[in-house]
């Protein structure tokens, strides 16, 4: 029997996560957020994050409802906050996603509708592969990284921890992207990127933060 789930977050991504949980027959107890959201009519607002702590960590799972906020800090903070208190995160694969057999998906990974993950892909914990993103063979995706809507990673791409790959961008085969770097939406990345960089354009060029 599946354990019930609490969603951490009250924005648009949390709404999509609720839909996936429902499609996978999870029971959702409610959501926590700094304030009540107008997005939800179907589930209960439980209060701020501390409301989770009224439930024993062995009796519930957490779903990370934080999506894109410009960087990965908030999504990472939510994951670490609850893991440090002993709570576990549910990993979710939308029924319409295509995920090769035997892939390594870390705790709390979320693979959204229409995404494709090919053989040899490895995702560490709290990775978000968003709607219609494509990750080809033998890619490595570091913890807390977000591959946004419609982005494409060709084979043997490596993304460090807390990377953001913007919507509709493409990273060609063999490229490495250092931790906490950002690839702007619609960019074409032809060369490896060091840590904490921002690149945009076709081809992608470094910009000063």
Protein backbone atom coordinates (compact mmCIF):
# COMPACT_ATOMS: atom_id res chain seq x y z
CA UNK A 1 0.00 0.00 0.00
CA UNK A 2 1.34 3.44 -0.95
CA UNK A 3 2.05 5.88 1.84
CA UNK A 4 0.10 9.17 1.82
CA UNK A 5 1.87 12.26 0.49
CA UNK A 6 2.15 15.90 1.54
CA UNK A 7 3.08 18.41 -1.18
CA UNK A 8 5.62 21.05 -0.15
CA UNK A 9 4.66 24.12 -2.17
CA UNK A 10 1.60 25.95 -3.37
CA UNK A 11 2.46 27.25 -6.85
CA UNK A 12 1.95 26.03 -10.38
CA UNK A 13 4.46 23.18 -10.20
CA UNK A 14 2.78 21.90 -7.05
CA UNK A 15 -0.51 21.80 -8.93
CA UNK A 16 1.07 19.62 -11.64
CA UNK A 17 2.62 17.36 -9.00
CA UNK A 18 -0.83 16.86 -7.47
CA UNK A 19 -2.12 15.74 -10.88
CA UNK A 20 0.71 13.19 -11.23
CA UNK A 21 0.15 11.86 -7.72
CA UNK A 22 -3.53 11.43 -8.47
CA UNK A 23 -2.80 9.62 -11.74
CA UNK A 24 -0.52 7.22 -9.83
CA UNK A 25 -3.18 6.54 -7.18
CA UNK A 26 -1.41 8.23 -4.27
CA UNK A 27 -3.46 9.65 -1.42
CA UNK A 28 -2.61 13.35 -0.94
CA UNK A 29 -3.15 14.62 2.60
CA UNK A 30 -2.73 18.26 1.59
CA UNK A 31 -0.08 20.85 0.89
CA UNK A 32 2.11 23.18 2.95
CA UNK A 33 3.18 26.67 1.89
CA UNK A 34 3.81 30.07 3.48
CA UNK A 35 0.23 31.03 2.64
CA UNK A 36 -2.86 29.41 1.19
CA UNK A 37 -2.89 29.22 -2.60
CA UNK A 38 -5.78 30.02 -4.92
CA UNK A 39 -4.58 27.22 -7.25
CA UNK A 40 -6.07 24.43 -5.18
CA UNK A 41 -9.67 23.49 -4.69
CA UNK A 42 -9.25 19.74 -4.41
CA UNK A 43 -6.86 19.36 -1.48
CA UNK A 44 -6.44 20.78 1.98
CA UNK A 45 -4.09 23.58 2.99
CA UNK A 46 -2.28 22.24 6.06
CA UNK A 47 -0.39 25.41 6.98
CA UNK A 48 3.25 26.41 6.68
CA UNK A 49 6.13 23.93 6.44
CA UNK A 50 6.04 23.21 10.16
CA UNK A 51 2.66 21.53 9.73
CA UNK A 52 4.51 18.57 8.22
CA UNK A 53 6.12 17.89 11.59
CA UNK A 54 2.78 16.94 13.11
CA UNK A 55 3.01 13.76 10.99
CA UNK A 56 5.53 11.06 11.86
CA UNK A 57 8.30 10.78 9.25
CA UNK A 58 7.64 7.04 8.86
CA UNK A 59 3.97 7.57 8.03
CA UNK A 60 4.09 10.11 5.16
CA UNK A 61 6.10 10.97 2.07
CA UNK A 62 6.91 14.47 0.81
CA UNK A 63 6.59 15.66 -2.80
CA UNK A 64 8.63 18.73 -3.72
CA UNK A 65 6.18 21.24 -5.17
CA UNK A 66 8.78 23.92 -5.95
CA UNK A 67 9.50 24.37 -9.64
CA UNK A 68 11.39 27.14 -11.41
CA UNK A 69 12.22 30.18 -9.29
CA UNK A 70 15.18 31.51 -11.30
CA UNK A 71 17.71 29.27 -9.59
CA UNK A 72 17.68 26.02 -7.64
CA UNK A 73 18.13 27.42 -4.12
CA UNK A 74 14.54 27.17 -2.92
CA UNK A 75 13.91 23.70 -4.35
CA UNK A 76 17.17 22.52 -2.75
CA UNK A 77 16.29 24.17 0.57
CA UNK A 78 12.90 22.43 0.71
CA UNK A 79 14.45 19.03 0.04
CA UNK A 80 17.23 19.43 2.61
CA UNK A 81 14.92 20.84 5.29
CA UNK A 82 12.69 17.78 5.39
CA UNK A 83 15.41 15.18 4.75
CA UNK A 84 17.34 16.51 7.73
CA UNK A 85 14.28 15.77 9.88
CA UNK A 86 14.07 12.20 8.57
CA UNK A 87 11.28 12.62 5.99
CA UNK A 88 11.56 10.86 2.64
CA UNK A 89 10.62 12.22 -0.78
CA UNK A 90 8.53 10.33 -3.29
CA UNK A 91 9.99 9.85 -6.78
CA UNK A 92 7.46 10.38 -9.58
CA UNK A 93 7.38 9.38 -13.23
CA UNK A 94 4.38 10.62 -15.21
CA UNK A 95 2.55 7.78 -17.01
CA UNK A 96 3.21 9.43 -20.38
CA UNK A 97 6.99 9.71 -19.83
CA UNK A 98 9.35 7.28 -21.55
CA UNK A 99 12.01 6.00 -19.17
CA UNK A 100 14.44 3.30 -20.23
CA UNK A 101 14.66 0.16 -18.13
CA UNK A 102 17.17 0.08 -15.33
CA UNK A 103 17.73 3.82 -15.00
CA UNK A 104 19.07 5.21 -11.75
CA UNK A 105 16.59 7.77 -10.37
CA UNK A 106 17.49 9.24 -7.00
CA UNK A 107 15.11 10.04 -4.16
CA UNK A 108 12.59 12.74 -4.99
CA UNK A 109 13.22 12.75 -8.76
CA UNK A 110 10.33 14.00 -10.86
CA UNK A 111 9.95 13.05 -14.53
CA UNK A 112 7.09 15.00 -16.04
CA UNK A 113 4.63 14.39 -18.88
CA UNK A 114 6.15 13.47 -22.24
CA UNK A 115 9.76 13.47 -21.03
CA UNK A 116 12.17 10.90 -22.50
CA UNK A 117 15.12 9.38 -20.62
CA UNK A 118 17.25 6.99 -22.65
CA UNK A 119 19.45 4.07 -21.49
CA UNK A 120 22.40 4.88 -19.26
CA UNK A 121 20.94 8.06 -17.77
CA UNK A 122 21.65 8.62 -14.08
CA UNK A 123 19.74 11.22 -12.04
CA UNK A 124 20.79 12.03 -8.48
CA UNK A 125 18.27 13.07 -5.82
CA UNK A 126 15.72 15.87 -6.23
CA UNK A 127 16.21 16.18 -10.00
CA UNK A 128 13.34 17.66 -12.02
CA UNK A 129 13.02 16.63 -15.68
CA UNK A 130 10.18 18.80 -16.88
CA UNK A 131 7.50 18.41 -19.54
CA UNK A 132 8.73 17.03 -22.91
CA UNK A 133 12.41 17.32 -21.97
CA UNK A 134 14.67 14.80 -23.70
CA UNK A 135 17.76 13.27 -22.10
CA UNK A 136 19.70 10.94 -24.36
CA UNK A 137 21.93 8.01 -23.51
CA UNK A 138 24.58 8.03 -20.78
CA UNK A 139 23.89 11.47 -19.35
CA UNK A 140 24.57 12.26 -15.69
CA UNK A 141 22.30 14.74 -13.90
CA UNK A 142 23.53 16.09 -10.56
CA UNK A 143 21.37 16.55 -7.47
CA UNK A 144 18.81 19.38 -7.33
CA UNK A 145 19.12 20.09 -11.07
CA UNK A 146 16.18 21.22 -13.21
CA UNK A 147 15.97 20.36 -16.91
CA UNK A 148 13.15 22.65 -18.01
CA UNK A 149 10.28 22.24 -20.46
CA UNK A 150 11.33 20.99 -23.90
CA UNK A 151 15.08 21.08 -23.23
CA UNK A 152 17.29 18.52 -25.01
CA UNK A 153 20.43 16.86 -23.71
CA UNK A 154 22.34 14.83 -26.28
CA UNK A 155 24.38 11.78 -25.30
CA UNK A 156 27.11 11.80 -22.63
CA UNK A 157 26.17 15.22 -21.21
CA UNK A 158 27.09 15.83 -17.56
CA UNK A 159 25.24 18.37 -15.42
CA UNK A 160 26.59 19.29 -11.99
CA UNK A 161 24.52 19.89 -8.87
CA UNK A 162 21.91 22.69 -8.83
CA UNK A 163 22.12 23.39 -12.56
CA UNK A 164 19.20 25.01 -14.38
CA UNK A 165 18.75 24.19 -18.08
CA UNK A 166 16.20 26.61 -19.54
CA UNK A 167 13.15 25.78 -21.63
CA UNK A 168 13.81 24.77 -25.22
CA UNK A 169 17.59 24.80 -24.88
CA UNK A 170 19.92 22.17 -26.40
CA UNK A 171 23.20 20.85 -25.03
CA UNK A 172 25.20 18.84 -27.56
CA UNK A 173 26.90 15.53 -26.85
CA UNK A 174 29.83 15.31 -24.47
CA UNK A 175 29.38 18.74 -22.88
CA UNK A 176 29.87 19.26 -19.13
CA UNK A 177 27.97 21.95 -17.22
CA UNK A 178 29.43 22.91 -13.84
CA UNK A 179 27.42 23.10 -10.63
CA UNK A 180 25.01 26.01 -10.06
CA UNK A 181 25.31 27.14 -13.68
CA UNK A 182 22.33 28.41 -15.68
CA UNK A 183 21.62 27.79 -19.37
CA UNK A 184 19.19 30.40 -20.68
CA UNK A 185 16.00 29.41 -22.47
CA UNK A 186 16.45 28.56 -26.14
CA UNK A 187 20.23 28.41 -25.94
CA UNK A 188 22.50 26.07 -27.92
CA UNK A 189 25.43 24.90 -25.80
CA UNK A 190 28.38 23.69 -27.88
CA UNK A 191 31.17 23.81 -25.29
CA UNK A 192 31.57 22.86 -21.65
CA UNK A 193 30.72 25.40 -18.94
CA UNK A 194 32.53 25.89 -15.64
CA UNK A 195 30.88 26.28 -12.22
CA UNK A 196 28.44 29.09 -11.42
CA UNK A 197 28.22 30.48 -14.96
CA UNK A 198 25.29 31.89 -16.94
CA UNK A 199 25.20 31.27 -20.68
CA UNK A 200 22.62 32.38 -23.24
CA UNK A 201 22.18 32.50 -27.00
CA UNK A 202 22.85 30.52 -30.18
CA UNK A 203 25.57 29.53 -29.80
CA UNK A 204 25.55 30.07 -26.03
CA UNK A 205 27.88 32.74 -24.69
CA UNK A 206 28.86 33.54 -21.11
CA UNK A 207 27.31 36.64 -19.57
CA UNK A 208 28.39 38.54 -16.46
CA UNK A 209 26.05 38.01 -13.50
